[in-house]
PDB file of C-alpha atoms and ligand atoms in Angstrom:
ATOM      1  CA  MET A1011      -0.054   0.020   0.030  1.00  0.00           C
ATOM      2  CA  THR A1012       1.373   3.471  -0.960  1.00  0.00           C
ATOM      3  CA  ILE A1013       1.507   6.259   1.547  1.00  0.00           C
ATOM      4  CA  GLU A1014      -1.360   8.144  -0.373  1.00  0.00           C
ATOM      5  CA  GLN A1015      -3.559   5.129  -0.165  1.00  0.00           C
ATOM      6  CA  LYS A1016      -2.768   4.824   3.624  1.00  0.00           C
ATOM      7  CA  LEU A1017      -3.545   8.478   4.136  1.00  0.00           C
ATOM      8  CA  ALA A1018      -6.753   8.212   2.011  1.00  0.00           C
ATOM      9  CA  ASP A1019      -7.811   5.245   4.213  1.00  0.00           C
ATOM     10  CA  ALA A1020      -6.975   7.164   7.553  1.00  0.00           C
ATOM     11  CA  LYS A1021      -8.833  10.212   6.374  1.00  0.00           C
ATOM     12  CA  HIS A1022     -11.898   8.099   5.316  1.00  0.00           C
ATOM     13  CA  LEU A1023     -11.865   6.447   8.868  1.00  0.00           C
ATOM     14  CA  CYS A1024     -11.356  10.001  10.637  1.00  0.00           C
ATOM     15  CA  ASP A1025     -14.456  11.209   8.716  1.00  0.00           C
ATOM     16  CA  GLN A1026     -16.624   8.171   9.719  1.00  0.00           C
ATOM     17  CA  ARG A1027     -15.568   8.872  13.436  1.00  0.00           C
ATOM     18  CA  GLY A1028     -15.844  12.434  13.399  1.00  0.00           C
ATOM     19  CA  ALA A1029     -12.119  12.923  14.387  1.00  0.00           C
ATOM     20  CA  ARG A1030     -10.086  15.567  12.611  1.00  0.00           C
ATOM     21  CA  LEU A1031      -6.574  14.820  10.980  1.00  0.00           C
ATOM     22  CA  THR A1032      -5.057  18.294  11.564  1.00  0.00           C
ATOM     23  CA  PRO A1033      -2.047  19.319   9.344  1.00  0.00           C
ATOM     24  CA  ALA A1034       0.311  18.391  12.094  1.00  0.00           C
ATOM     25  CA  ARG A1035      -1.319  15.091  12.636  1.00  0.00           C
ATOM     26  CA  GLU A1036      -1.217  14.370   8.837  1.00  0.00           C
ATOM     27  CA  LEU A1037       2.617  15.234   8.783  1.00  0.00           C
ATOM     28  CA  VAL A1038       3.334  12.893  11.591  1.00  0.00           C
ATOM     29  CA  PHE A1039       1.343  10.189   9.893  1.00  0.00           C
ATOM     30  CA  LYS A1040       3.328  10.703   6.749  1.00  0.00           C
ATOM     31  CA  LEU A1041       6.485  10.500   8.311  1.00  0.00           C
ATOM     32  CA  LEU A1042       5.656   7.328  10.086  1.00  0.00           C
ATOM     33  CA  ALA A1043       4.096   5.731   7.004  1.00  0.00           C
ATOM     34  CA  ASN A1044       7.591   6.596   5.235  1.00  0.00           C
ATOM     35  CA  SER A1045       9.766   4.829   7.684  1.00  0.00           C
ATOM     36  CA  ASP A1046      10.369   0.907   7.535  1.00  0.00           C
ATOM     37  CA  GLY A1047      11.456   1.145  11.184  1.00  0.00           C
ATOM     38  CA  SER A1048      10.342   2.991  14.460  1.00  0.00           C
ATOM     39  CA  ILE A1049      10.856   6.745  14.782  1.00  0.00           C
ATOM     40  CA  GLY A1050      11.303   8.547  18.101  1.00  0.00           C
ATOM     41  CA  ALA A1051       9.137  11.463  19.217  1.00  0.00           C
ATOM     42  CA  TYR A1052      12.321  13.754  19.102  1.00  0.00           C
ATOM     43  CA  ASP A1053      13.125  12.742  15.434  1.00  0.00           C
ATOM     44  CA  LEU A1054       9.514  13.463  14.483  1.00  0.00           C
ATOM     45  CA  LEU A1055       9.674  16.910  16.205  1.00  0.00           C
ATOM     46  CA  GLN A1056      12.799  17.676  14.230  1.00  0.00           C
ATOM     47  CA  GLU A1057      11.106  16.658  10.870  1.00  0.00           C
ATOM     48  CA  LEU A1058       8.109  18.536  11.855  1.00  0.00           C
ATOM     49  CA  GLN A1059       9.989  21.553  12.560  1.00  0.00           C
ATOM     50  CA  LYS A1060      11.270  21.504   8.966  1.00  0.00           C
ATOM     51  CA  VAL A1061       7.857  22.470   7.800  1.00  0.00           C
ATOM     52  CA  ASP A1062       6.590  24.437  11.105  1.00  0.00           C
ATOM     53  CA  PRO A1063       9.398  25.984  12.821  1.00  0.00           C
ATOM     54  CA  LYS A1064       6.994  26.831  15.749  1.00  0.00           C
ATOM     55  CA  ALA A1065       6.449  22.998  16.356  1.00  0.00           C
ATOM     56  CA  LYS A1066       6.723  22.132  20.039  1.00  0.00           C
ATOM     57  CA  PRO A1067       7.049  18.836  21.785  1.00  0.00           C
ATOM     58  CA  PRO A1068       3.377  18.774  23.030  1.00  0.00           C
ATOM     59  CA  THR A1069       2.491  19.268  19.367  1.00  0.00           C
ATOM     60  CA  ILE A1070       4.160  15.772  18.597  1.00  0.00           C
ATOM     61  CA  TYR A1071       2.655  14.148  21.603  1.00  0.00           C
ATOM     62  CA  ARG A1072      -0.691  15.204  21.010  1.00  0.00           C
ATOM     63  CA  ALA A1073      -0.440  14.092  17.437  1.00  0.00           C
ATOM     64  CA  LEU A1074       0.789  10.711  18.415  1.00  0.00           C
ATOM     65  CA  GLU A1075      -1.753  10.374  20.891  1.00  0.00           C
ATOM     66  CA  PHE A1076      -4.382  10.972  18.409  1.00  0.00           C
ATOM     67  CA  LEU A1077      -2.801   8.612  15.913  1.00  0.00           C
ATOM     68  CA  MET A1078      -2.583   5.988  18.502  1.00  0.00           C
ATOM     69  CA  GLU A1079      -6.209   6.543  19.559  1.00  0.00           C
ATOM     70  CA  GLN A1080      -7.279   5.864  16.034  1.00  0.00           C
ATOM     71  CA  GLY A1081      -5.206   2.767  15.703  1.00  0.00           C
ATOM     72  CA  PHE A1082      -2.868   4.088  13.083  1.00  0.00           C
ATOM     73  CA  VAL A1083       0.309   3.994  15.209  1.00  0.00           C
ATOM     74  CA  HIS A1084       1.781   1.753  17.732  1.00  0.00           C
ATOM     75  CA  LYS A1085       4.144   2.689  20.442  1.00  0.00           C
ATOM     76  CA  VAL A1086       7.131   0.460  20.357  1.00  0.00           C
ATOM     77  CA  GLU A1087       7.824   0.122  24.231  1.00  0.00           C
ATOM     78  CA  SER A1088      11.178  -1.355  23.897  1.00  0.00           C
ATOM     79  CA  GLU A1089      12.651   1.533  21.615  1.00  0.00           C
ATOM     80  CA  ASN A1090      10.470   4.204  23.216  1.00  0.00           C
ATOM     81  CA  ALA A1091       9.499   5.091  19.586  1.00  0.00           C
ATOM     82  CA  PHE A1092       6.558   4.606  17.218  1.00  0.00           C
ATOM     83  CA  VAL A1093       5.805   2.783  14.191  1.00  0.00           C
ATOM     84  CA  MET A1094       2.821   2.893  11.715  1.00  0.00           C
ATOM     85  CA  CYS A1095       0.136   0.102  11.817  1.00  0.00           C
ATOM     86  CA  ASN A1096      -0.073  -1.986   8.781  1.00  0.00           C
ATOM     87  CA  HIS A1097      -3.771  -2.410   9.091  1.00  0.00           C
ATOM     88  CA  PHE A1098      -6.169   0.234  10.405  1.00  0.00           C
ATOM     89  CA  HIS A1099      -8.542  -1.977  12.444  1.00  0.00           C
ATOM     90  CA  ASP A1100     -10.015  -0.518  15.643  1.00  0.00           C
ATOM     91  CA  HIS A1101      -7.983  -1.200  18.765  1.00  0.00           C
ATOM     92  CA  HIS A1102      -5.888  -4.438  18.512  1.00  0.00           C
ATOM     93  CA  PRO A1103      -2.912  -5.355  20.384  1.00  0.00           C
ATOM     94  CA  ALA A1104       0.535  -4.877  18.635  1.00  0.00           C
ATOM     95  CA  GLN A1105       2.615  -7.850  17.880  1.00  0.00           C
ATOM     96  CA  LEU A1106       5.772  -6.551  16.411  1.00  0.00           C
ATOM     97  CA  LEU A1107       8.915  -8.491  14.935  1.00  0.00           C
ATOM     98  CA  ILE A1108      11.675  -6.006  15.378  1.00  0.00           C
ATOM     99  CA  CYS A1109      15.075  -6.531  13.495  1.00  0.00           C
ATOM    100  CA  ASP A1110      17.923  -5.356  15.561  1.00  0.00           C
ATOM    101  CA  THR A1111      20.208  -5.345  12.464  1.00  0.00           C
ATOM    102  CA  CYS A1112      18.283  -3.166   9.993  1.00  0.00           C
ATOM    103  CA  GLY A1113      15.663  -1.734  12.282  1.00  0.00           C
ATOM    104  CA  ASP A1114      12.935  -3.163  10.122  1.00  0.00           C
ATOM    105  CA  ILE A1115       9.452  -3.689  11.982  1.00  0.00           C
ATOM    106  CA  GLN A1116       6.850  -6.113  10.767  1.00  0.00           C
ATOM    107  CA  GLU A1117       3.564  -6.184  12.439  1.00  0.00           C
ATOM    108  CA  ILE A1118       2.079  -9.555  12.611  1.00  0.00           C
ATOM    109  CA  ASP A1119      -1.671 -10.134  13.523  1.00  0.00           C
ATOM    110  CA  SER A1120      -1.717 -13.694  15.214  1.00  0.00           C
ATOM    111  CA  THR A1121      -5.079 -14.593  16.834  1.00  0.00           C
ATOM    112  CA  LYS A1122      -3.214 -17.556  18.091  1.00  0.00           C
ATOM    113  CA  ILE A1123      -0.825 -15.464  20.225  1.00  0.00           C
ATOM    114  CA  GLU A1124      -3.714 -13.418  21.389  1.00  0.00           C
ATOM    115  CA  ALA A1125      -5.831 -16.500  22.479  1.00  0.00           C
ATOM    116  CA  LYS A1126      -2.699 -17.903  24.184  1.00  0.00           C
ATOM    117  CA  ILE A1127      -2.229 -14.742  26.156  1.00  0.00           C
ATOM    118  CA  ASP A1128      -5.878 -14.783  27.251  1.00  0.00           C
ATOM    119  CA  GLU A1129      -5.618 -18.402  28.313  1.00  0.00           C
ATOM    120  CA  VAL A1130      -2.579 -17.878  30.363  1.00  0.00           C
ATOM    121  CA  ALA A1131      -3.673 -14.701  31.769  1.00  0.00           C
ATOM    122  CA  ALA A1132      -6.888 -16.403  32.908  1.00  0.00           C
ATOM    123  CA  GLU A1133      -4.955 -19.210  34.401  1.00  0.00           C
ATOM    124  CA  TYR A1134      -3.261 -16.342  36.783  1.00  0.00           C
ATOM    125  CA  GLU A1135      -6.399 -14.696  37.232  1.00  0.00           C
ATOM    126  CA  PHE A1136      -4.626 -11.682  35.631  1.00  0.00           C
ATOM    127  CA  SER A1137      -6.392  -9.033  33.614  1.00  0.00           C
ATOM    128  CA  VAL A1138      -4.245  -7.850  30.626  1.00  0.00           C
ATOM    129  CA  ILE A1139      -4.603  -4.261  29.798  1.00  0.00           C
ATOM    130  CA  HIS A1140      -1.755  -3.847  27.265  1.00  0.00           C
ATOM    131  CA  PRO A1141      -0.944  -7.074  25.634  1.00  0.00           C
ATOM    132  CA  THR A1142       1.899  -5.618  23.341  1.00  0.00           C
ATOM    133  CA  ILE A1143       4.325  -8.091  22.072  1.00  0.00           C
ATOM    134  CA  GLU A1144       7.717  -7.108  20.848  1.00  0.00           C
ATOM    135  CA  LEU A1145       9.956  -9.785  19.522  1.00  0.00           C
ATOM    136  CA  HIS A1146      13.650  -8.653  18.955  1.00  0.00           C
ATOM    137  CA  GLY A1147      15.850 -10.651  16.464  1.00  0.00           C
ATOM    138  CA  CYS A1148      17.217 -10.793  12.982  1.00  0.00           C
ATOM    139  CA  CYS A1149      14.703 -10.624   9.843  1.00  0.00           C
ATOM    140  CA  LYS A1150      14.722 -12.974   6.896  1.00  0.00           C
ATOM    141  CA  LYS A1151      16.571 -10.460   4.641  1.00  0.00           C
ATOM    142  CA  CYS A1152      19.440  -9.662   7.392  1.00  0.00           C
ATOM    143  CA  SER A1153      19.932 -13.556   8.363  1.00  0.00           C
ATOM    144  CA  LYS A1154      20.543 -14.236   4.421  1.00  0.00           C
ATOM    145  CA  GLU A1155      23.013 -11.591   4.262  1.00  0.00           C
ATOM    146  CA  ASP A1156      25.341 -13.180   6.880  1.00  0.00           C
TER     147      ASP A1156
HETATM  148 ZN1   ZN B 928      -1.658  -2.696  14.123  1.00  0.00          ZN
HETATM  149 ZN1   ZN B 929      16.786  -6.921   9.163  1.00  0.00          ZN
END
């Protein structure tokens, strides 16, 4: 999917939900859509300031919060950074395969993992609020280059 298609999808969903994709939010969206790996809030701010020199950290954090609420972006907790979601369903737990060599992040959507988490949590009578899975390792491309 091209960035334009993703953006069109996002705009359509925002319209349906009565949410507003402001210019700052749209720009942060594009920056994330352009990246294979994750981007930190500080790098996003620097990029945003090229277009809007008045942009401040709260601008970025509000934009990221909005994009996460809409389910367009996931936070990569282990890198304290953000990545574009590859399917804009409503809230779903992020399952990420993170390559430590090239920084590429693939999102997987495994209902098997989800079901297993529910099963194990139930066993421990634990309520999961934030079922993010981040698997660090080496992607297919990088392991072939070795
Ligand atoms: Zn996702
Ligand atoms: Zn890799």
